[in-house]
PDB file of C-alpha atoms in Angstrom:
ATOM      1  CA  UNK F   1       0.000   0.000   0.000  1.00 44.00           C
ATOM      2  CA  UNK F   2       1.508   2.981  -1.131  1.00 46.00           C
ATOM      3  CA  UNK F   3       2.502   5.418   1.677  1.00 45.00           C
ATOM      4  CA  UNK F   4       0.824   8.410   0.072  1.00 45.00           C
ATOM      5  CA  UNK F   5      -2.190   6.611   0.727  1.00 49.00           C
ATOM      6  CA  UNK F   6      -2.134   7.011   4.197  1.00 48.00           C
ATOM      7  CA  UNK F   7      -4.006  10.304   4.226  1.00 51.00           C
ATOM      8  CA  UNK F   8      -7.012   9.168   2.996  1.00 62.00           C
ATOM      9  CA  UNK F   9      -7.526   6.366   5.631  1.00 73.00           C
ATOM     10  CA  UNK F  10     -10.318   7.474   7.513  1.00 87.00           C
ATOM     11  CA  UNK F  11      -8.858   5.396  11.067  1.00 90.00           C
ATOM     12  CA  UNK F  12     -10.661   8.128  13.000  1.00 91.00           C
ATOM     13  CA  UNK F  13     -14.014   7.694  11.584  1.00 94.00           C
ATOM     14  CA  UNK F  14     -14.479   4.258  11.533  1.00 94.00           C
ATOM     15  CA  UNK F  15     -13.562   4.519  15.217  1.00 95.00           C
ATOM     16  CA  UNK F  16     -15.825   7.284  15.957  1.00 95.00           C
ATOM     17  CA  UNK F  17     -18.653   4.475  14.119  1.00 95.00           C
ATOM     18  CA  UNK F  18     -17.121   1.889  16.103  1.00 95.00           C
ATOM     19  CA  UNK F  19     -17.623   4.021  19.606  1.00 94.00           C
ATOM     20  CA  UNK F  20     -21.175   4.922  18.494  1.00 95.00           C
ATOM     21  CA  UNK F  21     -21.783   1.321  17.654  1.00 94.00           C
ATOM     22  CA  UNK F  22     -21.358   0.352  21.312  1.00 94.00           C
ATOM     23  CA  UNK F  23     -23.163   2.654  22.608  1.00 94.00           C
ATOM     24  CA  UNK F  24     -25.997   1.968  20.419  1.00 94.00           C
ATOM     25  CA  UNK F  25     -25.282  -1.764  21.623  1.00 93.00           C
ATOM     26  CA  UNK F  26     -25.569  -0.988  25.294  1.00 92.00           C
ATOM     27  CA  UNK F  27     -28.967   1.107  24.512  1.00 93.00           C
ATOM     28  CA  UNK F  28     -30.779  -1.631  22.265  1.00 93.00           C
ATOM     29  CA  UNK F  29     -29.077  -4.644  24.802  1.00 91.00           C
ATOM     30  CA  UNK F  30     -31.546  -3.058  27.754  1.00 89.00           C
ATOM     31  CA  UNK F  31     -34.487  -2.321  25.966  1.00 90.00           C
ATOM     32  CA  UNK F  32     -37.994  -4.274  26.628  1.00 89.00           C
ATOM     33  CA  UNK F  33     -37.827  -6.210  23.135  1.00 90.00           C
ATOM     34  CA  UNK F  34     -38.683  -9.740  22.199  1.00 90.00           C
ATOM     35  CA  UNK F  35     -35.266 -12.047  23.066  1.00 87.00           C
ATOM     36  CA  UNK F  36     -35.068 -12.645  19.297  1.00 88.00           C
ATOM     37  CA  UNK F  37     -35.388  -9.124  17.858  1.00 93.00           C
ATOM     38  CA  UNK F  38     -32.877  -8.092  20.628  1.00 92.00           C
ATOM     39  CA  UNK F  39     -30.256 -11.031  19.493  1.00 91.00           C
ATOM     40  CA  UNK F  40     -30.844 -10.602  15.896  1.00 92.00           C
ATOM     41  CA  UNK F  41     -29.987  -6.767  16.500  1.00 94.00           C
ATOM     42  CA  UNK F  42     -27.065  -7.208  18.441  1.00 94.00           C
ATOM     43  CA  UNK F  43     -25.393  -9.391  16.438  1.00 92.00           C
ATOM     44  CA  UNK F  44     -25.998  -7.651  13.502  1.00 94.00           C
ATOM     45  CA  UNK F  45     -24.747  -4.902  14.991  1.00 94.00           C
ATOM     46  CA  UNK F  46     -21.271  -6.882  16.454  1.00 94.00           C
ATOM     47  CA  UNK F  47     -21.330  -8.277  13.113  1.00 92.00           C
ATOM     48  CA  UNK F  48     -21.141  -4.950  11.321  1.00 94.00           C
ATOM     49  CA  UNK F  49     -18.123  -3.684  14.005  1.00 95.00           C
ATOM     50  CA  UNK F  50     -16.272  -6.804  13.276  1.00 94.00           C
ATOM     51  CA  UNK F  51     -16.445  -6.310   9.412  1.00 94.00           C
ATOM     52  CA  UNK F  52     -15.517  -2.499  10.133  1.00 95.00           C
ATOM     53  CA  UNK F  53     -12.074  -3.596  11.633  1.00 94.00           C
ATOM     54  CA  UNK F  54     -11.572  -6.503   9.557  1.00 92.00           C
ATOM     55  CA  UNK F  55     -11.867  -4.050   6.183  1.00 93.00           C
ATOM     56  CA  UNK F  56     -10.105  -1.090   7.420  1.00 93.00           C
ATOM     57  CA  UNK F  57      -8.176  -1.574  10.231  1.00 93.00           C
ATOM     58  CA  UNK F  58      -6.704  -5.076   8.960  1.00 91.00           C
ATOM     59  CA  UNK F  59      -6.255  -3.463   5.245  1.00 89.00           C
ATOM     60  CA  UNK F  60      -8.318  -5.924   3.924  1.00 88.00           C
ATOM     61  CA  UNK F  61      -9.464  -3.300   1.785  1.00 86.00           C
ATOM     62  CA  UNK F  62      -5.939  -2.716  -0.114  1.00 85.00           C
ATOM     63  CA  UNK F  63      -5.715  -6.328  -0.166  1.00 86.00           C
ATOM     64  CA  UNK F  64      -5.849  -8.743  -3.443  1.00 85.00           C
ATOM     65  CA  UNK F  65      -9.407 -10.142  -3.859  1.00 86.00           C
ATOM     66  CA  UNK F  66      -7.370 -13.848  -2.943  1.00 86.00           C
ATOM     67  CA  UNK F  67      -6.761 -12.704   0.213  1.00 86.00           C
ATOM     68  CA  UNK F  68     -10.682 -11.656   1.032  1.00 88.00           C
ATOM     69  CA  UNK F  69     -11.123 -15.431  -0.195  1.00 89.00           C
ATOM     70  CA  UNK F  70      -8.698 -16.949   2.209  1.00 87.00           C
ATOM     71  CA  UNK F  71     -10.562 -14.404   4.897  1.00 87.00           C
ATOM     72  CA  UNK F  72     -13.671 -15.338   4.493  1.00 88.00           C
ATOM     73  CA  UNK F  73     -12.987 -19.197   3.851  1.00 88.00           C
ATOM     74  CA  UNK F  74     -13.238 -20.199   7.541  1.00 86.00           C
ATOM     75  CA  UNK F  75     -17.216 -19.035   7.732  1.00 86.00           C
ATOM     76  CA  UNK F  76     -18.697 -21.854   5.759  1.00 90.00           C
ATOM     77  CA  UNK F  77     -17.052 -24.432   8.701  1.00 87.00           C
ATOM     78  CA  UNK F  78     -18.046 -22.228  11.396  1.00 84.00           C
ATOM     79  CA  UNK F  79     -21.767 -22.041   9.673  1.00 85.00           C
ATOM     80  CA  UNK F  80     -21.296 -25.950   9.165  1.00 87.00           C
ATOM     81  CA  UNK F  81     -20.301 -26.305  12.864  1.00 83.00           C
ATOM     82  CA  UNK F  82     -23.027 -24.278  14.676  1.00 79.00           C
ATOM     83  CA  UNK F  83     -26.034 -25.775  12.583  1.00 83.00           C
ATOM     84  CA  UNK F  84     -24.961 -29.642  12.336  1.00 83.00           C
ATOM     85  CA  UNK F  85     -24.045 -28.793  16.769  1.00 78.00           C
ATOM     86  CA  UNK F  86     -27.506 -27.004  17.060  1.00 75.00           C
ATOM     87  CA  UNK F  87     -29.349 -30.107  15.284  1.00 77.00           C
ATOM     88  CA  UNK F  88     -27.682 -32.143  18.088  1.00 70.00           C
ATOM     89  CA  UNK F  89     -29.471 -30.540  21.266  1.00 62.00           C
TER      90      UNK F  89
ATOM     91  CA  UNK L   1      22.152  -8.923  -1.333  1.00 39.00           C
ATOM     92  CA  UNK L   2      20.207 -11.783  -2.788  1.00 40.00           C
ATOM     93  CA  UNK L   3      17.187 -10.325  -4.163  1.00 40.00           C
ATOM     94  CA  UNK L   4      14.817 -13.093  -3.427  1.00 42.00           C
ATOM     95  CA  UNK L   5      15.666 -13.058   0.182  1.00 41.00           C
ATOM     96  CA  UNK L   6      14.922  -9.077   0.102  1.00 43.00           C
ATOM     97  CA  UNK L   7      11.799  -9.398  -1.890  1.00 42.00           C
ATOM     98  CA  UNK L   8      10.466 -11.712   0.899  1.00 44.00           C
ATOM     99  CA  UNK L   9      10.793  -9.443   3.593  1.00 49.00           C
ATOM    100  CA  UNK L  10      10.048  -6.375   1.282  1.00 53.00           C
ATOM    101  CA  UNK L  11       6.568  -5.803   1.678  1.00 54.00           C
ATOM    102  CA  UNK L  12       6.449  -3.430  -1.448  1.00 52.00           C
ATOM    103  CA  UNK L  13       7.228  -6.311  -3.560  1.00 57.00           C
ATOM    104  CA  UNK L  14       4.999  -9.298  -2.954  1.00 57.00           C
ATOM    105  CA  UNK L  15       5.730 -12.982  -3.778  1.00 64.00           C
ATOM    106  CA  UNK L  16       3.507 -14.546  -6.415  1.00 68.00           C
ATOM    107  CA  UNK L  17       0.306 -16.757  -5.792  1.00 71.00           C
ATOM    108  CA  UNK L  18      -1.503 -14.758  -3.270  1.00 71.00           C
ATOM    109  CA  UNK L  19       0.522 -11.630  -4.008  1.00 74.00           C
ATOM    110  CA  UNK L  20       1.168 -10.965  -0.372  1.00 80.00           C
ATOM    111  CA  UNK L  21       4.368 -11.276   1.346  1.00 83.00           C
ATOM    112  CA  UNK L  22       5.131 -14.322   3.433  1.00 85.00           C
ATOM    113  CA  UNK L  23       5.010 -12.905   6.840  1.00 87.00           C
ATOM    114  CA  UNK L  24       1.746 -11.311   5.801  1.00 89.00           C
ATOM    115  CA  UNK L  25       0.156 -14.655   4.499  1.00 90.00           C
ATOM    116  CA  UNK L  26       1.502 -16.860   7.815  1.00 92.00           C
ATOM    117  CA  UNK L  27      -0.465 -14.416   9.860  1.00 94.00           C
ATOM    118  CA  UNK L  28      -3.403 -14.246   8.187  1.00 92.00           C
ATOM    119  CA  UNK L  29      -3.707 -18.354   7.672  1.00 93.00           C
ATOM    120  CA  UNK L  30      -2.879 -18.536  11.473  1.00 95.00           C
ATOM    121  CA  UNK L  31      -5.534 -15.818  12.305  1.00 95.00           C
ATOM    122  CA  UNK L  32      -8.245 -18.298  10.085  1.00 93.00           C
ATOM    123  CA  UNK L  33      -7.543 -20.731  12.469  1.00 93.00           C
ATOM    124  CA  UNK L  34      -8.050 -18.703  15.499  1.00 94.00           C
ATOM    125  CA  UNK L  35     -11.208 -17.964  13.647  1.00 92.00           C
ATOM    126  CA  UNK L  36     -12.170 -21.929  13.903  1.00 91.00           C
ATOM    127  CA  UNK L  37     -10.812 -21.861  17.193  1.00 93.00           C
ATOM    128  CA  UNK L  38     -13.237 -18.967  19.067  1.00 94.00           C
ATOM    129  CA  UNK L  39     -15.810 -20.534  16.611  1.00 90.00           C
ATOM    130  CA  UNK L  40     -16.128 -23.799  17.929  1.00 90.00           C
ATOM    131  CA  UNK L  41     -15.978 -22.113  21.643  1.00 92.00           C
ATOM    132  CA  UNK L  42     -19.035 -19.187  20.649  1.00 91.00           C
ATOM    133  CA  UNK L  43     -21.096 -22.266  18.413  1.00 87.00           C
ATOM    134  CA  UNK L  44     -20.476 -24.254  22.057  1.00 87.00           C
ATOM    135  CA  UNK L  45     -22.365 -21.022  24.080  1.00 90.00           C
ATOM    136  CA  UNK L  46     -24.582 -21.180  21.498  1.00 87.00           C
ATOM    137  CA  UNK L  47     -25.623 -24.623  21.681  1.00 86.00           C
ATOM    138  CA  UNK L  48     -25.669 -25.025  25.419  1.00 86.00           C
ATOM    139  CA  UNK L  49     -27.464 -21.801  26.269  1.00 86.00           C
ATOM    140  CA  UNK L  50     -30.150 -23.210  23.761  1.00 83.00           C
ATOM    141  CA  UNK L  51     -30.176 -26.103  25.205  1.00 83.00           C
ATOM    142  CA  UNK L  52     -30.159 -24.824  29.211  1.00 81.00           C
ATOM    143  CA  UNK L  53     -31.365 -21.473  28.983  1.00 82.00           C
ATOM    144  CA  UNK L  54     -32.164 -21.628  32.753  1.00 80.00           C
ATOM    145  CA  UNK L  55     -28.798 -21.667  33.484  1.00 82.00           C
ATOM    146  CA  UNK L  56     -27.839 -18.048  32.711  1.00 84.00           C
ATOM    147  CA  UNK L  57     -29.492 -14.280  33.869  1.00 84.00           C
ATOM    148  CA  UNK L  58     -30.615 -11.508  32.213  1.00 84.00           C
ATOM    149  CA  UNK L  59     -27.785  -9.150  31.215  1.00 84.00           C
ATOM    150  CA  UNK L  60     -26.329  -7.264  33.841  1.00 85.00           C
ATOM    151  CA  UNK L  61     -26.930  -9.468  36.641  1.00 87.00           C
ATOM    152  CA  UNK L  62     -24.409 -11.406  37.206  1.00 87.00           C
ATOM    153  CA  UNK L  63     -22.134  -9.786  34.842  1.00 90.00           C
ATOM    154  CA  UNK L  64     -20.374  -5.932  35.387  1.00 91.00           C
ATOM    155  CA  UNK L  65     -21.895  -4.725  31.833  1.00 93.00           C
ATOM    156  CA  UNK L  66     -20.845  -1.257  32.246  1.00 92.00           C
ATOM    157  CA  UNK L  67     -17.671  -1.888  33.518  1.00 93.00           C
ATOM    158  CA  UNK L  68     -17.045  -4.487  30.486  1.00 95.00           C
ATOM    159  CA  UNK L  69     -18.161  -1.271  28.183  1.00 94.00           C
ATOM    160  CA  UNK L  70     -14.880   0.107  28.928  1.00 94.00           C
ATOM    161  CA  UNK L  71     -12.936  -2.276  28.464  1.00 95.00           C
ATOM    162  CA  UNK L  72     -14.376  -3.065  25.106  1.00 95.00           C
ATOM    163  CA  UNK L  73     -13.918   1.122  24.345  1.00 94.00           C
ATOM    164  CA  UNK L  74     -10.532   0.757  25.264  1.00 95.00           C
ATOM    165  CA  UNK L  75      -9.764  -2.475  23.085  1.00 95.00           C
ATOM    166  CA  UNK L  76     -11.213  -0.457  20.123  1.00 95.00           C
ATOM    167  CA  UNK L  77      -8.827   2.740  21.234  1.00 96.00           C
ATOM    168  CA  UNK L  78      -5.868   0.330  20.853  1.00 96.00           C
ATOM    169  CA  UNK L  79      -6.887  -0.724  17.338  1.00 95.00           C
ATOM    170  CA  UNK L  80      -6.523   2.610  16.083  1.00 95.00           C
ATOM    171  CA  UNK L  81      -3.230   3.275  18.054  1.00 96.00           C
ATOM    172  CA  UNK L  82      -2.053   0.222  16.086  1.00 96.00           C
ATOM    173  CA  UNK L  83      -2.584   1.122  13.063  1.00 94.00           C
ATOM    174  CA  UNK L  84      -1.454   4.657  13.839  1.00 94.00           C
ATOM    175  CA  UNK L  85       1.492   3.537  14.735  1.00 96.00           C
ATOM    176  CA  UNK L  86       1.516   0.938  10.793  1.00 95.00           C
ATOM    177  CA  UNK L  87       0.740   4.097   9.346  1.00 93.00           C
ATOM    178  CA  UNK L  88       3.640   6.249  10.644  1.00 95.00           C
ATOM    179  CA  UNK L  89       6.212   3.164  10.100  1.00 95.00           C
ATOM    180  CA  UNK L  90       4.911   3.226   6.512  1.00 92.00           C
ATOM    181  CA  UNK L  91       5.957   6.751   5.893  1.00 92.00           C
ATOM    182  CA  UNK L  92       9.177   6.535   8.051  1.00 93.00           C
ATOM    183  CA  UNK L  93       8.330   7.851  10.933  1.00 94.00           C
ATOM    184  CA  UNK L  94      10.250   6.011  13.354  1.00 94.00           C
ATOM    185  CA  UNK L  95       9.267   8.052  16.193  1.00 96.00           C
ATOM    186  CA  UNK L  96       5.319   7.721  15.743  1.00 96.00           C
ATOM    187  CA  UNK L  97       5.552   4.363  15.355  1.00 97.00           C
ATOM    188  CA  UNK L  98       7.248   4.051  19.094  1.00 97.00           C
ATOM    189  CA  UNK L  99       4.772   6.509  20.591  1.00 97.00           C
ATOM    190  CA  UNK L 100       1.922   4.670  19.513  1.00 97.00           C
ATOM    191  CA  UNK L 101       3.071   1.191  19.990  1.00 97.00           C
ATOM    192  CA  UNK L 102       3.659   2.583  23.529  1.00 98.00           C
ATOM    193  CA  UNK L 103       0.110   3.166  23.571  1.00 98.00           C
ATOM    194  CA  UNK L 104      -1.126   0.224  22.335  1.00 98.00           C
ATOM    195  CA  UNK L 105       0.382  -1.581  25.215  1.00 98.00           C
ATOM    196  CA  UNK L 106      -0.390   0.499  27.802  1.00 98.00           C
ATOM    197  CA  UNK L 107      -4.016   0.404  26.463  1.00 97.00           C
ATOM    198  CA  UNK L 108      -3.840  -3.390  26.017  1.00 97.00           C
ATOM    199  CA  UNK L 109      -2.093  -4.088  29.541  1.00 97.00           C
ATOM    200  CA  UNK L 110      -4.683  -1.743  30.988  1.00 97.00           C
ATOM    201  CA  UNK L 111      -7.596  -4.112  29.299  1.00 97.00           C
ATOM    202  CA  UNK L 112      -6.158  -6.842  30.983  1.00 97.00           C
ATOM    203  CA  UNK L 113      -6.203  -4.931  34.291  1.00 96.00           C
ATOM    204  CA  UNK L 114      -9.608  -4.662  33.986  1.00 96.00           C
ATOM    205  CA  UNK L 115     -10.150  -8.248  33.272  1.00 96.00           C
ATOM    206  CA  UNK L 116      -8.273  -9.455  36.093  1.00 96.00           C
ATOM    207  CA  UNK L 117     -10.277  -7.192  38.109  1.00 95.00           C
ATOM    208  CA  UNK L 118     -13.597  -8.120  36.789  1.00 95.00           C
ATOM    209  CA  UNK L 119     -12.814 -11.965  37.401  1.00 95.00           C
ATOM    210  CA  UNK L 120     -11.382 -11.165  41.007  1.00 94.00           C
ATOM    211  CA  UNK L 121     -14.480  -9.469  41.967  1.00 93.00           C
ATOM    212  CA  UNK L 122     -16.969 -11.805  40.441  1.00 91.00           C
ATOM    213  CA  UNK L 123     -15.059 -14.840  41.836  1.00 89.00           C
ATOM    214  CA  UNK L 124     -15.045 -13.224  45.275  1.00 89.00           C
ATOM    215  CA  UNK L 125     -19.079 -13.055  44.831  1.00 86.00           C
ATOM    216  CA  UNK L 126     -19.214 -16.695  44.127  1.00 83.00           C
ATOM    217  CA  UNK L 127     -19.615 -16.699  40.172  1.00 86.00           C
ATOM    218  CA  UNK L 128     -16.979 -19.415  40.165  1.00 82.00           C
ATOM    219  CA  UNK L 129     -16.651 -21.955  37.197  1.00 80.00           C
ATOM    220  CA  UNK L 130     -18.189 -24.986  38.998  1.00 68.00           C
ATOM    221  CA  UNK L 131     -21.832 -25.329  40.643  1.00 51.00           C
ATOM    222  CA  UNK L 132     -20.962 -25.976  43.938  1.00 47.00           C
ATOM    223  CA  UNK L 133     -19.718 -22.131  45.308  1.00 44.00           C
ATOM    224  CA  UNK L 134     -22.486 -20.756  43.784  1.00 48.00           C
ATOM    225  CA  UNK L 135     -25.914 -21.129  44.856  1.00 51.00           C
ATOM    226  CA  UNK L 136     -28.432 -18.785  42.483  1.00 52.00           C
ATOM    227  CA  UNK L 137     -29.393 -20.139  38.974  1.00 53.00           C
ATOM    228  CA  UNK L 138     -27.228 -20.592  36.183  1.00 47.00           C
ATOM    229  CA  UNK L 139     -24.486 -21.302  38.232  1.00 50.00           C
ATOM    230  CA  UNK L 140     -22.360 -24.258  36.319  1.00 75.00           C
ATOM    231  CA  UNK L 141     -23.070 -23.578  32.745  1.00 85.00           C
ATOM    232  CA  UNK L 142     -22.854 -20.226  32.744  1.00 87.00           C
ATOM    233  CA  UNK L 143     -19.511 -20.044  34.850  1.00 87.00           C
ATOM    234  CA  UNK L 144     -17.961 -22.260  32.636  1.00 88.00           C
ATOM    235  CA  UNK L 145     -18.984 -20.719  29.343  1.00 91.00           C
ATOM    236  CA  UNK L 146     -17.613 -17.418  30.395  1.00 92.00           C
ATOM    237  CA  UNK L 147     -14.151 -18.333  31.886  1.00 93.00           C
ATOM    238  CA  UNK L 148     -13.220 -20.334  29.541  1.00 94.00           C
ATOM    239  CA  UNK L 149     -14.157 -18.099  26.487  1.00 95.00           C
ATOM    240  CA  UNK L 150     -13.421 -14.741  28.072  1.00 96.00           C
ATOM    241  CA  UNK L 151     -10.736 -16.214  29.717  1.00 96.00           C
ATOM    242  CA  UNK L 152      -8.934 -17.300  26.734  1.00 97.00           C
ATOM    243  CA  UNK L 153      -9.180 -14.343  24.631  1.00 97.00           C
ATOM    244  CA  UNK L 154      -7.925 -12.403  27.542  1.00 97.00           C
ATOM    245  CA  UNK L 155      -4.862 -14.879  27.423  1.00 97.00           C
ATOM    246  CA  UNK L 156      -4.515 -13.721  23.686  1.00 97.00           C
ATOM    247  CA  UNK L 157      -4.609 -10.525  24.736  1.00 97.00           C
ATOM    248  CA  UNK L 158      -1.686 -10.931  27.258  1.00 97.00           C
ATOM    249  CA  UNK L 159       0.008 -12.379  24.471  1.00 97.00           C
ATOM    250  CA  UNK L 160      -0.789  -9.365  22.065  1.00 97.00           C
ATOM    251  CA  UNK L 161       0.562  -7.111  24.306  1.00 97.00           C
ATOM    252  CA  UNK L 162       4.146  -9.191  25.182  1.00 98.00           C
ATOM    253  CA  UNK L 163       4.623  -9.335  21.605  1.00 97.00           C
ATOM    254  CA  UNK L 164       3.879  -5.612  21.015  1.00 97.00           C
ATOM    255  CA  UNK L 165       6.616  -4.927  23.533  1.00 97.00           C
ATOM    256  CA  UNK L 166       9.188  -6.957  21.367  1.00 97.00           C
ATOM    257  CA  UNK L 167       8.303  -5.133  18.221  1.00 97.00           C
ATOM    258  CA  UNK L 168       8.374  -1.961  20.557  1.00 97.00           C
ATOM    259  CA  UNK L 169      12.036  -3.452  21.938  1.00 97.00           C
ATOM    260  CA  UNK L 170      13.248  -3.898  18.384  1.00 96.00           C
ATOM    261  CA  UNK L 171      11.711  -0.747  16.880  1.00 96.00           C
ATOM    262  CA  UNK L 172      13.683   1.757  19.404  1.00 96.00           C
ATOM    263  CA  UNK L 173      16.676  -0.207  17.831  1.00 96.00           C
ATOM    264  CA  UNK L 174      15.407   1.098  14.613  1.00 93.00           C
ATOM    265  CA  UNK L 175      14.944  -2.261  13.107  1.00 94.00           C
ATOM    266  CA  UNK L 176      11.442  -1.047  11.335  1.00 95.00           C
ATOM    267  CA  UNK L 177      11.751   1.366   8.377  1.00 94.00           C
ATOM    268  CA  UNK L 178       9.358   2.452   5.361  1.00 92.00           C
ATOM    269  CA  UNK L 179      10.836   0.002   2.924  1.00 89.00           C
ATOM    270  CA  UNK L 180      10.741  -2.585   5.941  1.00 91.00           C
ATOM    271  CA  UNK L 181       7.620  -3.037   8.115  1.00 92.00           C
ATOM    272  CA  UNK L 182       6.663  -6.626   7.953  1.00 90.00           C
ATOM    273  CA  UNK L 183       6.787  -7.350  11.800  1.00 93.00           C
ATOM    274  CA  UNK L 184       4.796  -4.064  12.450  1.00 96.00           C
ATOM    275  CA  UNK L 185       2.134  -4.795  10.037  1.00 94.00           C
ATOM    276  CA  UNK L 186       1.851  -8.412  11.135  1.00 95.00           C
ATOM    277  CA  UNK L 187       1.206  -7.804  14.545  1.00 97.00           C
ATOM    278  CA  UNK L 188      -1.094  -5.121  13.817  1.00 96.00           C
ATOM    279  CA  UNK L 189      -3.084  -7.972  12.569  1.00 96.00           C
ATOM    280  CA  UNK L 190      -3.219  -9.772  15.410  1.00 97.00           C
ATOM    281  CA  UNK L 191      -4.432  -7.389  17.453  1.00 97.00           C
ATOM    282  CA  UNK L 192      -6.727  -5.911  15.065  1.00 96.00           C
ATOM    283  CA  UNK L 193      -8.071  -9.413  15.182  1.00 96.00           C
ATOM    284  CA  UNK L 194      -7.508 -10.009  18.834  1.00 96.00           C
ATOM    285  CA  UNK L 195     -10.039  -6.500  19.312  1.00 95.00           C
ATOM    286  CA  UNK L 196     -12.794  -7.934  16.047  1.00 94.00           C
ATOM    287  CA  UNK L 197     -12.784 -11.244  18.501  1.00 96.00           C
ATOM    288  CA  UNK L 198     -13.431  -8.980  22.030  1.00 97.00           C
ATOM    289  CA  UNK L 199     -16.319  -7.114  19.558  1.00 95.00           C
ATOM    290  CA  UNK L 200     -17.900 -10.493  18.923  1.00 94.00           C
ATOM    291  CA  UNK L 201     -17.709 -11.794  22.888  1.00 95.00           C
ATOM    292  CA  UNK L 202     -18.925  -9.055  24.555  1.00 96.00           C
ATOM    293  CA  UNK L 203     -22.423  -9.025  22.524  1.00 95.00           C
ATOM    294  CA  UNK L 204     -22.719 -12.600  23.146  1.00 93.00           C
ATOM    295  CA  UNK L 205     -21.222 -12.931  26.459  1.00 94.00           C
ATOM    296  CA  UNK L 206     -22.641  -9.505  28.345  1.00 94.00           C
ATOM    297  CA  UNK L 207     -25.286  -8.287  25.965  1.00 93.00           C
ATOM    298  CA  UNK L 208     -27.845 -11.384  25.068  1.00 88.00           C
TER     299      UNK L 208
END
């Protein structure tokens, strides 16, 4: 990644959107929803941090579109792992 | 200087294949298996909370939620200390990088601080890994499930921050320049992934 670059990395804003993320995290966690809305939120919500920091803070964004491959390859065990273990119980 | 030998650790000229650099590649394939390795532990919560749910509270209970909120503000402060401190190696700046790899550890050391803290005072109310100590509901399950996973990623944590303080050692013997960064970036990614991990425990741990 070219060092010129660097300027236009916008580290600050994506963790302003990752403070303000929280927050909103720690507002929805305590309101008086259904259990299900309220875990579908949240972990959309963790879901959405996690991709923030994975894109910009671990330069996946600079990287070749291999490397998103070899990133994302572990989610189709994990997926695999949860549903075949959830089946189980 | 044998060319091929510079070109590995050169990170402006990446190998072939997956057109990263080596370093680079080994952290990210290591990092995928961490991935399988909190996965099976979070699918596990998963799976027995389903399974018992009257073996864990409401949020905020047991659990210091608020308390945990800082901790996970502070984990995300580190993250962009990190790659403040990538950024100024990139560019050269030798003494940026050591100011905010300084950072980073305090911030990371002070995370664990809090964890240690956390556990003392929960363990000292009887929220203790096995049944017997603990009288109210959701004693067992829920002990286990969150010493084991919270407990481990604060071990990676600990980890995180020793290695930060070699890279810190061996950048204030100016071993890290702009055409040389490799062991700056590649810890970056650890803890870039050791903070996504924290993001993805404290909803599920503290939150649900």
């Amino acid at each position: 990644m070219e060092a010129k670059e660097h300027q236009k990395q916008p580290y600050i804003l994506i963790w302003v959107i990752l403070l303000v993320l929280t927050l909103g995290e720690l507002g929805y966690a305590f309101m008086d929803l259904p259990k299900i809305v309220l875990a579908l939120g949240l972990i959309a919500m963790a879901i959405w941090k996690a991709l923030l920091v994975a894109i910009y803070y671990m330069h996946l964004r600079h990287e070749p579109r291999r490397m998103w491959i070899l990133a994302a390859s572990p989610l189709p065990l994990a997926v695999i792992l949860v549903v075949t273990v959830l089946t189980e119980y | 200087m044998n060319h091929s030998a510079t070109a590995v650790m050169d990170p402006r000229h990446p190998m072939p294949g997956m057109q990263v650099y080596n370093l680079k590649l080994g952290m990210w394939i290591f990092l995928l298996s961490e991935v399988m390795f909190f996965t099976s532990l979070i699918g596990s919560y998963i799976i027995l909370r389903f399974a018992h749910p009257e073996h864990w509270t409401e949020p905020g209970v047991i659990l210091n939620v608020s308390l945990t909120a800082v901790n996970t503000f502070l984990l995300i402060c580190s993250s962009v200390t990190m790659v403040k401190a990538f950024a100024a190696i990139e560019q050269g700046d030798q003494k940026g990088l050591k100011l905010w790899l300084l950072a980073t550890i305090l911030i990371g050391a002070s995370f664990v601080g809090i964890q240690f803290f956390e556990y003392t005072k929960l363990i000292h109310e009887g929220f203790v890994p096995n049944f017997a100590a603990y009288t109210a509901e959701g004693a067992n399950l829920y002990g286990a499930t969150f010493y084991l996973m919270t407990g481990f990623h604060g071990a990676h944590v600990t980890i995180g921050v020793l290695c930060l303080s070699f890279v810190l050692f061996r950048a204030m013997k100016g071993a890290y320049t702009s055409e040389s960064y490799g062991g700056v970036e590649i810890i970056g990614l650890y803890w870039h992934f050791v903070d996504l991990v924290w993001i993805i425990l404290f909803t599920i741990v503290y939150l649900l």
